[in-house]
XYZ file of C-alpha atoms in Angstrom:
761
model
C 62.498 -14.932 -29.493
C 59.402 -13.289 -30.979
C 56.958 -11.191 -29.026
C 54.374 -13.960 -29.225
C 56.766 -16.508 -27.761
C 57.895 -14.159 -25.000
C 54.310 -13.409 -24.077
C 53.585 -17.113 -23.610
C 56.385 -17.491 -21.051
C 56.459 -16.148 -17.482
C 58.759 -13.301 -16.636
C 62.446 -14.055 -16.308
C 64.025 -14.834 -12.984
C 65.486 -11.816 -11.285
C 67.621 -11.786 -8.174
C 64.655 -10.588 -6.142
C 62.484 -13.476 -7.324
C 65.223 -16.040 -6.682
C 65.723 -14.651 -3.177
C 61.976 -14.844 -2.522
C 61.913 -18.490 -3.619
C 64.880 -19.179 -1.358
C 63.011 -17.746 1.651
C 59.917 -19.803 0.786
C 62.064 -22.951 0.736
C 63.488 -22.074 4.156
C 59.915 -21.482 5.366
C 58.824 -24.911 4.104
C 61.687 -26.628 5.906
C 60.894 -24.839 9.167
C 57.215 -25.801 8.825
C 58.093 -29.468 8.373
C 60.343 -29.356 11.445
C 57.686 -27.658 13.592
C 55.118 -30.311 12.553
C 57.414 -33.149 13.758
C 57.674 -34.596 10.268
C 60.101 -37.426 9.601
C 63.333 -36.622 7.810
C 62.289 -38.797 4.877
C 59.281 -36.546 4.272
C 61.541 -33.495 4.156
C 63.754 -35.240 1.598
C 60.713 -36.160 -0.505
C 59.471 -32.566 -0.459
C 62.950 -31.392 -1.473
C 62.888 -33.841 -4.364
C 59.414 -32.574 -5.280
C 60.917 -29.137 -5.916
C 63.184 -30.704 -8.510
C 60.272 -32.538 -10.122
C 58.193 -29.353 -10.320
C 61.000 -27.469 -12.058
C 59.508 -27.813 -15.597
C 56.063 -26.697 -14.415
C 57.332 -23.435 -12.920
C 60.180 -23.054 -15.461
C 62.867 -22.991 -12.781
C 66.505 -23.279 -13.845
C 68.174 -26.430 -12.530
C 70.591 -24.486 -10.321
C 67.705 -22.609 -8.715
C 65.790 -25.834 -8.032
C 68.873 -27.488 -6.533
C 69.591 -24.530 -4.266
C 65.951 -24.453 -3.139
C 66.058 -28.166 -2.301
C 69.250 -27.776 -0.272
C 67.820 -24.730 1.527
C 64.726 -26.733 2.506
C 66.792 -29.628 3.854
C 69.183 -27.420 5.861
C 66.259 -25.410 7.242
C 64.584 -28.640 8.335
C 67.772 -29.830 10.065
C 68.242 -26.495 11.834
C 64.631 -26.615 12.974
C 65.042 -30.145 14.349
C 68.195 -29.148 16.259
C 66.469 -26.053 17.616
C 63.453 -28.082 18.720
C 65.546 -30.697 20.499
C 67.281 -27.954 22.517
C 64.167 -25.914 23.310
C 63.081 -27.898 26.373
C 63.560 -26.980 30.046
C 67.084 -26.809 31.415
C 68.384 -28.963 34.236
C 67.793 -26.452 37.059
C 64.390 -25.316 35.825
C 61.459 -25.298 38.238
C 59.877 -27.829 35.903
C 62.173 -30.505 37.381
C 61.568 -29.595 41.021
C 61.268 -32.969 42.788
C 58.814 -33.829 44.057
C 56.548 -31.411 42.188
C 53.211 -32.019 43.817
C 49.899 -30.310 43.155
C 49.586 -26.986 44.980
C 53.161 -27.122 46.288
C 54.347 -23.894 47.900
C 57.739 -22.519 46.821
C 59.717 -19.310 47.166
C 62.102 -17.918 44.560
C 64.187 -14.859 43.731
C 64.373 -13.703 40.124
C 64.590 -10.794 37.715
C 61.513 -9.413 35.990
C 61.722 -9.541 32.198
C 58.200 -8.530 31.162
C 55.128 -7.087 32.873
C 51.574 -7.428 31.588
C 48.478 -6.005 33.234
C 45.079 -7.583 32.605
C 41.786 -5.859 33.318
C 38.889 -8.286 33.594
C 36.264 -5.549 33.199
C 36.073 -1.785 33.147
C 34.170 -1.558 36.455
C 36.597 -3.600 38.564
C 38.554 -1.744 41.234
C 41.475 -4.167 41.002
C 43.316 -5.872 38.194
C 45.509 -8.885 37.517
C 49.211 -8.833 36.783
C 51.381 -11.294 34.893
C 55.156 -11.290 35.202
C 57.712 -13.216 33.193
C 60.503 -13.771 35.719
C 63.906 -15.230 35.025
C 64.516 -17.406 38.069
C 67.780 -16.842 39.937
C 67.585 -19.127 42.988
C 65.150 -21.253 44.952
C 64.546 -20.256 48.589
C 62.366 -23.127 49.792
C 61.518 -26.002 50.118
C 65.256 -26.176 49.424
C 67.950 -23.623 48.656
C 69.717 -23.970 45.306
C 70.331 -21.963 42.104
C 67.714 -21.907 39.342
C 67.690 -21.326 35.602
C 64.891 -20.729 33.127
C 61.782 -18.583 33.189
C 58.568 -18.771 35.178
C 55.194 -17.104 34.596
C 53.917 -15.387 37.750
C 50.193 -14.623 38.076
C 49.263 -12.016 40.675
C 45.500 -11.764 41.104
C 43.330 -9.024 42.638
C 46.091 -6.431 42.748
C 44.810 -3.056 44.042
C 44.611 -0.521 41.238
C 45.886 2.225 43.548
C 49.122 0.337 44.245
C 51.955 2.385 42.757
C 54.909 0.184 43.745
C 54.608 -2.256 40.853
C 57.577 -4.260 39.599
C 59.261 -3.109 36.418
C 61.492 -4.938 33.931
C 64.958 -5.311 35.444
C 63.763 -5.454 39.066
C 64.888 -8.321 41.283
C 61.861 -9.597 43.195
C 61.328 -12.158 45.934
C 58.047 -14.022 45.846
C 56.296 -17.114 47.102
C 53.270 -18.911 45.755
C 51.691 -22.077 44.452
C 53.746 -23.842 41.788
C 52.156 -25.829 38.984
C 53.048 -26.993 35.527
C 51.256 -25.425 32.555
C 48.134 -27.345 31.639
C 48.118 -29.255 28.392
C 45.188 -29.038 26.015
C 42.506 -31.678 26.750
C 39.687 -30.477 24.467
C 39.675 -28.700 21.145
C 37.977 -25.589 22.575
C 40.633 -25.081 25.260
C 43.628 -22.799 25.012
C 46.860 -24.748 24.677
C 48.649 -23.140 27.599
C 51.547 -25.587 27.677
C 52.513 -25.147 24.013
C 52.139 -21.361 24.096
C 54.362 -20.976 27.159
C 56.895 -23.495 25.856
C 57.328 -21.342 22.733
C 58.460 -18.558 25.066
C 60.783 -20.809 27.075
C 58.450 -21.030 30.103
C 57.698 -24.429 31.668
C 56.363 -23.519 35.132
C 53.765 -21.154 36.620
C 53.423 -19.490 40.010
C 50.178 -18.210 41.508
C 51.061 -15.439 43.965
C 48.979 -13.305 46.265
C 49.383 -9.540 46.186
C 51.050 -9.554 49.625
C 53.561 -12.327 48.847
C 56.002 -10.509 46.578
C 58.302 -7.530 46.996
C 61.195 -5.908 45.167
C 64.651 -6.831 46.494
C 66.879 -3.837 47.229
C 70.490 -3.762 45.971
C 70.072 -6.938 44.015
C 73.300 -6.281 42.101
C 75.413 -6.800 45.214
C 74.134 -10.354 45.582
C 75.721 -11.469 42.313
C 78.920 -13.418 42.127
C 82.035 -11.251 41.507
C 83.013 -13.434 38.566
C 79.808 -12.426 36.853
C 80.345 -8.739 37.484
C 81.596 -7.815 33.993
C 78.785 -9.658 32.262
C 76.317 -8.289 34.735
C 77.214 -4.709 33.808
C 75.995 -5.287 30.239
C 72.957 -7.132 31.565
C 72.240 -4.302 33.980
C 72.509 -1.714 31.207
C 70.012 -3.631 29.037
C 67.689 -4.009 32.017
C 67.963 -0.273 32.681
C 66.922 0.544 29.130
C 64.001 -1.848 29.422
C 63.021 -0.254 32.726
C 63.005 3.250 31.239
C 60.873 2.068 28.320
C 58.443 0.354 30.713
C 58.101 3.520 32.822
C 57.495 5.691 29.757
C 55.048 3.146 28.331
C 53.101 3.156 31.592
C 53.034 6.961 31.575
C 51.704 6.963 27.997
C 48.884 4.536 28.814
C 48.038 6.484 31.970
C 47.866 9.779 30.065
C 45.572 8.359 27.360
C 43.328 6.702 29.948
C 43.083 9.939 31.904
C 42.129 11.957 28.829
C 39.841 9.442 27.100
C 38.674 7.017 29.779
C 39.668 3.422 30.422
C 38.016 1.841 27.372
C 38.868 4.399 24.693
C 42.237 5.160 26.281
C 43.186 1.486 26.090
C 42.015 1.355 22.467
C 44.007 4.470 21.543
C 47.132 3.173 23.314
C 46.874 -0.268 21.714
C 46.935 1.239 18.208
C 50.485 2.420 18.963
C 51.785 0.105 21.696
C 49.790 -3.023 20.836
C 47.564 -5.293 22.895
C 50.621 -7.210 24.137
C 51.495 -4.414 26.559
C 48.157 -2.602 26.935
C 45.080 -3.902 28.738
C 41.986 -3.638 26.541
C 38.387 -4.009 27.629
C 37.485 -7.703 26.996
C 34.081 -6.900 25.484
C 35.564 -4.363 23.076
C 38.266 -6.853 22.104
C 35.617 -9.509 21.421
C 33.635 -7.132 19.205
C 36.694 -6.190 17.150
C 37.517 -9.885 16.726
C 33.999 -10.768 15.541
C 33.886 -8.130 12.791
C 37.452 -8.719 11.560
C 39.112 -5.612 13.012
C 41.313 -7.291 15.612
C 44.449 -6.329 13.651
C 43.803 -2.710 14.631
C 44.295 -3.547 18.315
C 47.759 -4.996 17.751
C 50.906 -3.070 17.017
C 51.240 -4.358 13.471
C 53.140 -3.573 10.333
C 50.227 -1.414 9.171
C 50.774 1.020 12.037
C 54.512 1.222 11.451
C 54.035 1.690 7.708
C 51.618 4.552 8.315
C 54.031 6.265 10.707
C 57.067 5.888 8.439
C 55.103 7.101 5.409
C 53.843 10.118 7.347
C 57.408 10.909 8.430
C 58.674 10.694 4.838
C 55.888 12.968 3.589
C 56.565 15.457 6.394
C 60.290 15.512 5.605
C 59.613 15.973 1.895
C 57.506 19.084 2.466
C 59.423 20.566 5.399
C 63.092 20.158 4.414
C 64.652 22.662 1.987
C 64.866 21.545 -1.624
C 67.475 22.364 -4.201
C 66.631 23.757 -7.613
C 68.821 22.005 -10.148
C 67.231 23.962 -12.986
C 68.716 27.282 -11.822
C 72.037 28.201 -13.397
C 74.653 30.422 -11.740
C 75.247 33.853 -13.180
C 78.941 33.280 -13.735
C 80.066 30.292 -15.813
C 83.305 29.853 -13.852
C 81.294 29.096 -10.692
C 79.097 26.496 -12.410
C 81.142 23.494 -11.216
C 81.349 24.850 -7.663
C 77.587 25.489 -7.554
C 76.885 21.989 -8.853
C 79.035 20.470 -6.106
C 77.258 22.569 -3.496
C 73.875 21.449 -4.782
C 74.921 17.794 -4.696
C 76.246 18.156 -1.157
C 73.012 19.866 -0.101
C 70.937 17.118 -1.691
C 72.949 14.434 0.087
C 72.533 16.147 3.473
C 68.794 16.547 2.894
C 68.494 12.934 1.793
C 70.342 11.735 4.916
C 68.153 13.880 7.165
C 64.829 12.829 5.703
C 65.997 9.207 6.002
C 67.219 9.581 9.580
C 63.864 10.881 10.887
C 61.839 7.875 9.599
C 64.630 5.598 10.874
C 64.226 7.168 14.321
C 60.470 6.603 14.115
C 61.087 2.898 13.418
C 63.390 2.594 16.440
C 60.920 4.357 18.753
C 57.973 2.297 17.554
C 59.808 -1.023 17.991
C 61.111 0.027 21.427
C 57.658 0.913 22.791
C 55.537 -1.697 20.975
C 57.927 -4.613 21.380
C 59.573 -6.779 18.750
C 56.617 -9.012 17.942
C 56.506 -10.973 14.669
C 54.455 -8.368 12.814
C 56.451 -5.424 14.152
C 59.771 -7.148 13.417
C 58.687 -7.915 9.874
C 57.587 -4.346 9.218
C 60.681 -2.894 10.899
C 63.075 -4.953 8.776
C 61.208 -4.077 5.579
C 61.129 -0.373 6.459
C 64.822 -0.302 7.366
C 65.747 -2.066 4.122
C 63.578 0.372 2.174
C 65.183 3.362 3.916
C 68.648 1.995 3.215
C 67.756 1.502 -0.461
C 66.427 5.051 -0.603
C 69.612 6.380 0.943
C 71.769 4.386 -1.486
C 69.567 5.256 -4.497
C 68.836 1.544 -5.064
C 65.558 0.337 -6.503
C 63.998 -2.090 -4.020
C 61.659 -4.986 -4.770
C 59.011 -5.364 -2.081
C 59.050 -9.136 -2.413
C 62.779 -9.223 -1.749
C 62.355 -7.071 1.373
C 59.643 -9.403 2.662
C 61.824 -12.427 1.873
C 64.755 -10.869 3.746
C 62.592 -10.210 6.818
C 61.287 -13.780 6.753
C 64.779 -15.218 6.265
C 66.162 -13.298 9.250
C 63.253 -14.344 11.471
C 63.645 -18.028 10.597
C 67.435 -17.939 10.832
C 67.224 -16.625 14.403
C 64.499 -19.060 15.455
C 63.057 -21.547 12.946
C 60.392 -22.575 15.508
C 58.858 -19.097 15.272
C 57.190 -20.329 12.081
C 54.472 -21.818 14.324
C 53.663 -18.380 15.752
C 50.218 -17.316 14.537
C 51.177 -13.644 14.494
C 54.103 -14.368 12.183
C 51.937 -16.438 9.855
C 49.195 -13.820 9.597
C 51.598 -10.908 9.223
C 53.748 -12.427 6.491
C 50.751 -14.031 4.790
C 48.786 -10.787 4.572
C 51.834 -8.883 3.315
C 52.485 -11.599 0.732
C 48.909 -11.215 -0.534
C 49.215 -7.444 -0.808
C 52.538 -7.666 -2.674
C 51.687 -10.478 -5.103
C 47.890 -10.889 -5.308
C 46.953 -7.187 -5.348
C 48.803 -6.531 -8.677
C 46.825 -9.394 -10.205
C 43.545 -7.821 -9.032
C 44.726 -4.470 -10.352
C 45.548 -5.954 -13.739
C 42.241 -7.838 -14.008
C 39.830 -5.320 -12.545
C 41.130 -1.939 -11.406
C 42.580 -0.845 -14.744
C 39.157 -0.936 -16.363
C 37.700 1.586 -13.863
C 37.689 5.117 -15.260
C 36.535 7.319 -12.388
C 39.245 8.237 -9.906
C 37.111 8.060 -6.734
C 35.708 4.678 -7.706
C 39.179 3.386 -8.500
C 40.463 4.573 -5.113
C 37.580 2.828 -3.321
C 38.080 -0.314 -5.355
C 41.784 -0.235 -4.536
C 40.991 -0.340 -0.806
C 38.656 -3.267 -1.394
C 41.343 -5.029 -3.432
C 43.899 -4.661 -0.623
C 41.542 -6.230 1.936
C 40.529 -9.008 -0.464
C 44.150 -9.802 -1.380
C 45.129 -10.100 2.288
C 42.089 -12.279 3.065
C 42.797 -14.626 0.156
C 46.346 -15.162 1.382
C 45.528 -15.829 5.063
C 42.220 -17.719 4.712
C 43.651 -21.228 5.434
C 45.501 -19.878 8.485
C 42.350 -18.272 9.887
C 40.285 -21.405 9.349
C 42.935 -23.698 10.821
C 43.745 -21.632 13.912
C 40.586 -19.707 14.799
C 37.828 -21.733 13.056
C 36.029 -18.467 12.372
C 34.968 -16.717 9.193
C 34.088 -13.022 9.446
C 31.373 -12.178 6.937
C 31.652 -8.391 7.177
C 35.441 -8.122 7.174
C 35.535 -6.134 3.895
C 32.852 -3.507 4.743
C 34.153 -3.256 8.306
C 37.682 -2.454 7.109
C 36.366 -0.013 4.494
C 34.333 1.870 7.093
C 37.223 1.888 9.564
C 39.966 2.798 7.076
C 39.241 6.583 6.976
C 40.004 6.927 10.697
C 42.819 4.363 11.039
C 45.498 6.531 9.404
C 44.781 9.739 11.379
C 44.341 7.786 14.621
C 47.682 6.018 14.175
C 49.530 9.257 13.448
C 47.814 11.136 16.271
C 48.452 8.264 18.681
C 52.166 8.149 17.857
C 52.640 11.921 18.176
C 50.515 12.161 21.315
C 52.417 9.267 22.901
C 55.742 11.040 22.282
C 54.422 14.213 23.898
C 52.996 12.213 26.823
C 56.353 10.484 27.330
C 58.150 13.842 27.321
C 55.638 15.313 29.768
C 56.255 12.448 32.228
C 59.985 13.184 32.518
C 61.305 14.645 35.779
C 63.954 17.272 35.227
C 66.748 17.814 37.785
C 67.450 21.223 39.294
C 70.095 22.024 36.691
C 67.552 21.627 33.853
C 64.577 23.412 35.375
C 64.587 25.829 32.456
C 63.238 22.942 30.312
C 60.086 22.672 32.419
C 58.041 24.917 30.071
C 58.814 22.478 27.254
C 57.359 19.645 29.322
C 54.261 21.691 30.116
C 53.753 22.445 26.429
C 54.182 18.723 25.631
C 51.493 17.836 28.165
C 49.107 20.402 26.686
C 49.753 19.156 23.141
C 49.150 15.555 24.217
C 45.846 16.519 25.833
C 44.789 18.465 22.736
C 45.607 15.573 20.380
C 43.722 13.146 22.624
C 40.699 15.449 22.530
C 40.804 15.478 18.731
C 41.204 11.691 18.660
C 38.038 11.256 20.715
C 35.789 11.721 17.676
C 37.352 9.062 15.384
C 37.592 6.739 18.397
C 33.851 7.176 18.945
C 33.259 6.167 15.340
C 35.531 3.132 15.632
C 33.896 1.839 18.816
C 30.410 2.530 17.440
C 31.276 0.674 14.245
C 32.579 -2.400 16.081
C 29.638 -2.421 18.503
C 27.024 -2.055 15.755
C 28.460 -4.682 13.419
C 29.079 -7.161 16.246
C 25.355 -7.231 17.062
C 24.366 -8.227 13.519
C 23.268 -11.897 13.432
C 25.801 -14.291 11.912
C 28.461 -11.600 11.614
C 31.006 -14.347 12.275
C 30.539 -18.003 11.386
C 32.163 -20.832 13.295
C 33.594 -23.357 10.863
C 35.567 -26.570 10.972
C 39.275 -26.979 10.365
C 39.939 -27.740 6.699
C 41.929 -30.919 5.956
C 45.641 -30.477 5.400
C 45.373 -31.763 1.836
C 42.944 -28.957 0.973
C 45.246 -26.350 2.502
C 48.165 -27.673 0.470
C 46.030 -27.713 -2.684
C 44.862 -24.147 -2.019
C 48.391 -22.759 -1.819
C 49.523 -24.909 -4.750
C 46.778 -23.389 -6.932
C 47.782 -19.941 -5.662
C 51.397 -20.571 -6.689
C 50.329 -21.627 -10.195
C 48.089 -18.569 -10.512
C 50.834 -16.176 -9.433
C 53.309 -17.677 -11.929
C 50.985 -17.791 -14.936
C 48.391 -15.216 -13.928
C 49.787 -12.354 -15.992
C 48.829 -14.214 -19.179
C 45.094 -14.337 -18.387
C 44.591 -12.044 -15.413
C 40.802 -12.312 -15.203
C 40.825 -16.082 -15.468
C 43.529 -16.290 -12.800
C 41.555 -14.018 -10.465
C 38.444 -16.135 -11.046
C 40.371 -19.292 -10.101
C 41.586 -17.634 -6.886
C 38.077 -16.502 -5.935
C 36.610 -19.947 -6.650
C 39.300 -21.568 -4.496
C 38.498 -19.091 -1.718
C 34.770 -19.861 -1.904
C 35.306 -23.627 -2.121
C 37.527 -23.771 0.962
C 35.183 -21.487 2.924
C 32.092 -23.479 1.930
C 33.755 -26.781 2.753
C 34.738 -25.590 6.227
C 31.272 -24.114 6.769
C 29.388 -27.300 5.824
C 31.600 -29.370 8.125
C 31.129 -26.957 11.033
C 29.613 -28.427 14.227
C 25.847 -28.872 13.990
C 25.546 -29.886 17.623
C 27.986 -30.025 20.535
C 27.202 -31.602 23.889
C 29.614 -31.191 26.804
C 28.833 -33.445 29.734
C 30.542 -32.928 33.104
C 29.742 -34.136 36.602
C 27.667 -31.001 37.272
C 26.104 -29.823 34.021
C 25.267 -30.523 30.416
C 26.126 -27.692 27.982
C 24.591 -27.830 24.498
C 25.777 -25.698 21.576
C 23.120 -25.676 18.846
C 24.710 -24.943 15.503
C 26.814 -22.075 16.938
C 23.594 -20.058 17.143
C 22.831 -20.388 20.842
C 23.852 -22.446 23.835
C 22.202 -23.416 27.083
C 23.378 -24.935 30.344
C 21.415 -27.764 31.934
C 22.534 -28.170 35.555
C 21.556 -31.414 37.251
C 21.812 -32.970 40.665
C 21.496 -36.501 41.924
C 17.972 -36.821 40.517
C 18.782 -35.219 37.160
C 16.478 -32.289 37.833
C 17.137 -28.827 36.537
C 18.622 -26.532 39.166
C 18.008 -22.819 39.521
C 21.580 -21.993 38.561
C 21.884 -21.297 34.831
C 25.671 -20.908 34.665
C 28.327 -23.627 34.452
C 29.482 -25.046 37.772
C 32.831 -26.534 36.704
C 35.996 -24.884 35.406
C 35.819 -26.927 32.206
C 32.231 -25.806 31.613
C 33.242 -22.190 32.174
C 36.028 -22.535 29.607
C 33.583 -24.017 27.096
C 31.077 -21.194 27.621
C 33.869 -18.635 27.359
C 34.931 -20.063 23.991
C 31.335 -19.955 22.740
C 30.828 -16.353 23.832
C 34.059 -15.353 22.072
C 32.581 -16.763 18.839
C 29.396 -14.723 19.237
C 27.171 -17.597 20.412
C 24.351 -16.297 22.624
C 22.971 -17.871 25.799
C 19.399 -19.175 25.837
C 17.185 -20.761 28.509
C 17.398 -24.558 28.433
C 14.382 -26.181 26.771
C 14.424 -28.951 29.368
C 11.808 -31.069 31.111
C 13.214 -33.574 33.545
C 15.877 -35.646 31.876
C 14.829 -34.885 28.269
C 16.070 -32.038 26.095
C 14.026 -31.437 22.956
C 15.833 -29.899 19.974
C 13.075 -29.563 17.411
C 15.168 -27.243 15.268
C 17.541 -30.099 14.410
C 14.854 -32.812 14.737
C 16.877 -34.369 17.536
C 16.102 -35.429 21.091
C 18.690 -35.671 23.851
C 18.140 -37.905 26.877
C 20.271 -38.023 30.008
C 20.591 -41.326 31.832
C 21.741 -41.346 35.417
C 25.044 -43.060 36.094
C 24.873 -45.907 38.559
C 27.711 -46.953 40.767
C 30.023 -44.296 42.138
C 28.603 -40.960 43.142
C 30.651 -38.815 40.799
C 30.318 -40.995 37.708
C 29.306 -39.197 34.550
C 25.795 -39.701 33.171
C 25.342 -41.130 29.699
C 23.785 -39.167 26.839
C 21.512 -40.612 24.185
C 20.718 -38.689 20.971
C 17.761 -39.806 18.872
C 16.467 -38.614 15.500
C 12.761 -37.730 15.404
C 12.638 -38.367 11.643
C 14.075 -41.888 11.751
C 13.092 -44.380 14.441
C 16.168 -46.523 13.891
C 18.600 -43.600 14.145
C 20.213 -43.392 17.588
C 23.573 -42.528 19.097
C 24.673 -43.286 22.662
C 27.646 -41.989 24.624
C 28.805 -44.410 27.318
C 31.339 -42.861 29.719
C 33.863 -44.960 31.569
C 36.011 -44.151 34.583
C 38.920 -46.238 33.268
C 40.449 -47.112 29.953
C 42.230 -44.972 27.359
C 39.192 -43.433 25.624
C 37.163 -42.789 28.837
C 34.054 -42.538 26.630
C 32.672 -44.552 23.711
C 29.922 -43.771 21.208
C 27.684 -46.326 19.572
C 25.317 -46.032 16.637
C 24.705 -43.138 14.297
C 22.219 -40.323 13.783
C 20.544 -39.656 10.442
C 18.686 -36.406 9.770
C 17.673 -34.421 6.666
C 18.632 -31.136 8.372
C 22.381 -31.149 8.033
C 23.335 -27.620 6.909
C 24.098 -25.262 9.818
C 21.708 -22.317 10.225
C 19.380 -23.816 7.596
C 16.041 -25.130 8.883
C 14.874 -26.503 5.546
C 14.837 -30.263 5.161
C 16.941 -31.714 2.386
C 15.518 -34.201 -0.170
C 17.472 -37.043 1.396
C 18.900 -37.843 4.807
C 22.584 -37.957 5.631
C 24.346 -39.554 8.598
C 25.859 -37.028 10.971
C 29.473 -37.806 11.762
C 30.051 -38.059 15.500
C 33.314 -37.280 17.262
C 34.052 -37.586 20.946
C 36.731 -35.992 23.110
C 36.941 -37.315 26.635
C 38.817 -37.229 29.914
C 37.872 -38.881 33.184
C 35.847 -35.866 34.367
C 34.016 -34.865 31.157
C 33.368 -35.702 27.523
C 32.388 -33.674 24.451
C 30.258 -35.042 21.598
C 30.335 -33.208 18.263
C 27.911 -33.906 15.419
C 28.791 -32.616 11.981
C 28.378 -33.614 8.354
């Protein structure tokens, strides 16, 4: 084949590329199973891989193997989903399970999470994941499964807190996790079900205590298995104690807010309580990944360990020749042995860093992915094998899906693997099309950082729009401004946490001579925390400043599934053929990114009206919201906050998106929205006392344009809408009238106690 013909064909299939395609097929099958797709759809998608073989130049054997992998992954996902429900003796099946029923149980603590509502509160909340052992009352019988225990208003000075592995006895109010009723609510039921939890307990601080000598209460037949279980629980307990000591040391040296931020960069927000306002600011500007123990943190730590080993360990000098020729072979063997020992040592230290990081931060999706990739890379380095990054990512994904195919629905897994996929495959395309033409070194380095952020954003854009319905405008400049301090903060946090953990150890009398080492560790931890104060100040100032910029984050609508599929299909074509015309391929990717973002932005809610029995909450174009509280006469009350739990959840979701509160422009039962040329009228409900009022929306620019919401106390929909609204102002945040009017699409979500009207184009 000539050079011209070879240039017109994509690169040949290597083992790494075939393995990556195999993992993508397994991912597709798991996605279809998690979406409750019919088996016929999975078969059709598998056949589609065979039909697309000429387009992507796949060999027939590769296409057949990919199709079989997709089908078997789908079947394994279906089997896993059918067996993921509550077991027979779970609290979920407690009969009769009435509202606010009081129960008592004994169980073993598996995980402890502290939540701080605000920095100025003297108490805090505690969440425990408890593996139920037996039910005490209203009846006595054994239990299986897990239960989420919420302990509210726990005194901060209380030192006797439960730890993983403790057997505790508690009593509280039992309820089932709430299902999602409205789109703005958190789907508590689905999230807990993914963790194997199907019941919740609300416990007072005085209604739980640790059971002494819990091991003696076990059945003798379970004694051998319990020894292994007890050993694992003991390791988890030690890690929890050390983790608590690390967080306490950072909070003591840096304060509650900055100490939580510094701890979360190493331990993650899953095990560290972070100030809610700071967390909201980081989320608005696109820096929330810094608060989680992610693959970025582990990569930084492992890279720093490799660099430290390279410069600190002794190196051999193969160029030097021995003075006597008869000793040449012996000297060569000595040098090879020395090189092998050095190579093993500088691989063992990063391996130890991976183990410590995973132990303290937890095996979340992002951490697991990074840990597997780092371990594979270290093994390849030790075996002198050249490693393809795509193959390492595919191996990590394959292991995660083989253990639990339903984990594909985890948002953390999707974002972690998606961002890494973009960096591995899209960044080289940006480098080929743009970075190679830059001559100056400093400008190329800056452009490389921009390219990394852009590549990750291109890969995860559909996931962000589908899950969070938010689009951060300043994500690229925010990451560029934060990047100079992220690397030193991560390294300093890891080293300081190790010293803080060592300083918290209590030595017995026989090892009192090691006490000076612990004192030195405490001093080093304090010194590192003092140095970290300055970059932490910059990070918090950056998040606070950018979060107050208007429209720093835009609320958008969920893109249709067909557009998401088309987006990734275009990305696949670009990655296969992009090396032929790199600039054209990059332009196609950028246009797809802009098209999907613009489509979601135009279809974002222009107006949302939540009507409950106590208040009317209006969200105007995700710019501002106001609460209109009414009584029996539909007059505005002095209270400006929501009176119902559903209204509080709606306001909380708006505040998290950066929507600001405003005084209600209300007079009697009329709300004037001149900005959107709309008028809202509230009509009192006649009949029962707690019936919901009806809402009527009129267009000031068209006399025949009117929409009415008619609530009902019975019937499946509970609320019906009639008519339509036409207005020339249909683009969010744009107050200019368009040349022609468009009808605003109206959607309604309703339950018996409330309904939500959404107007969008």
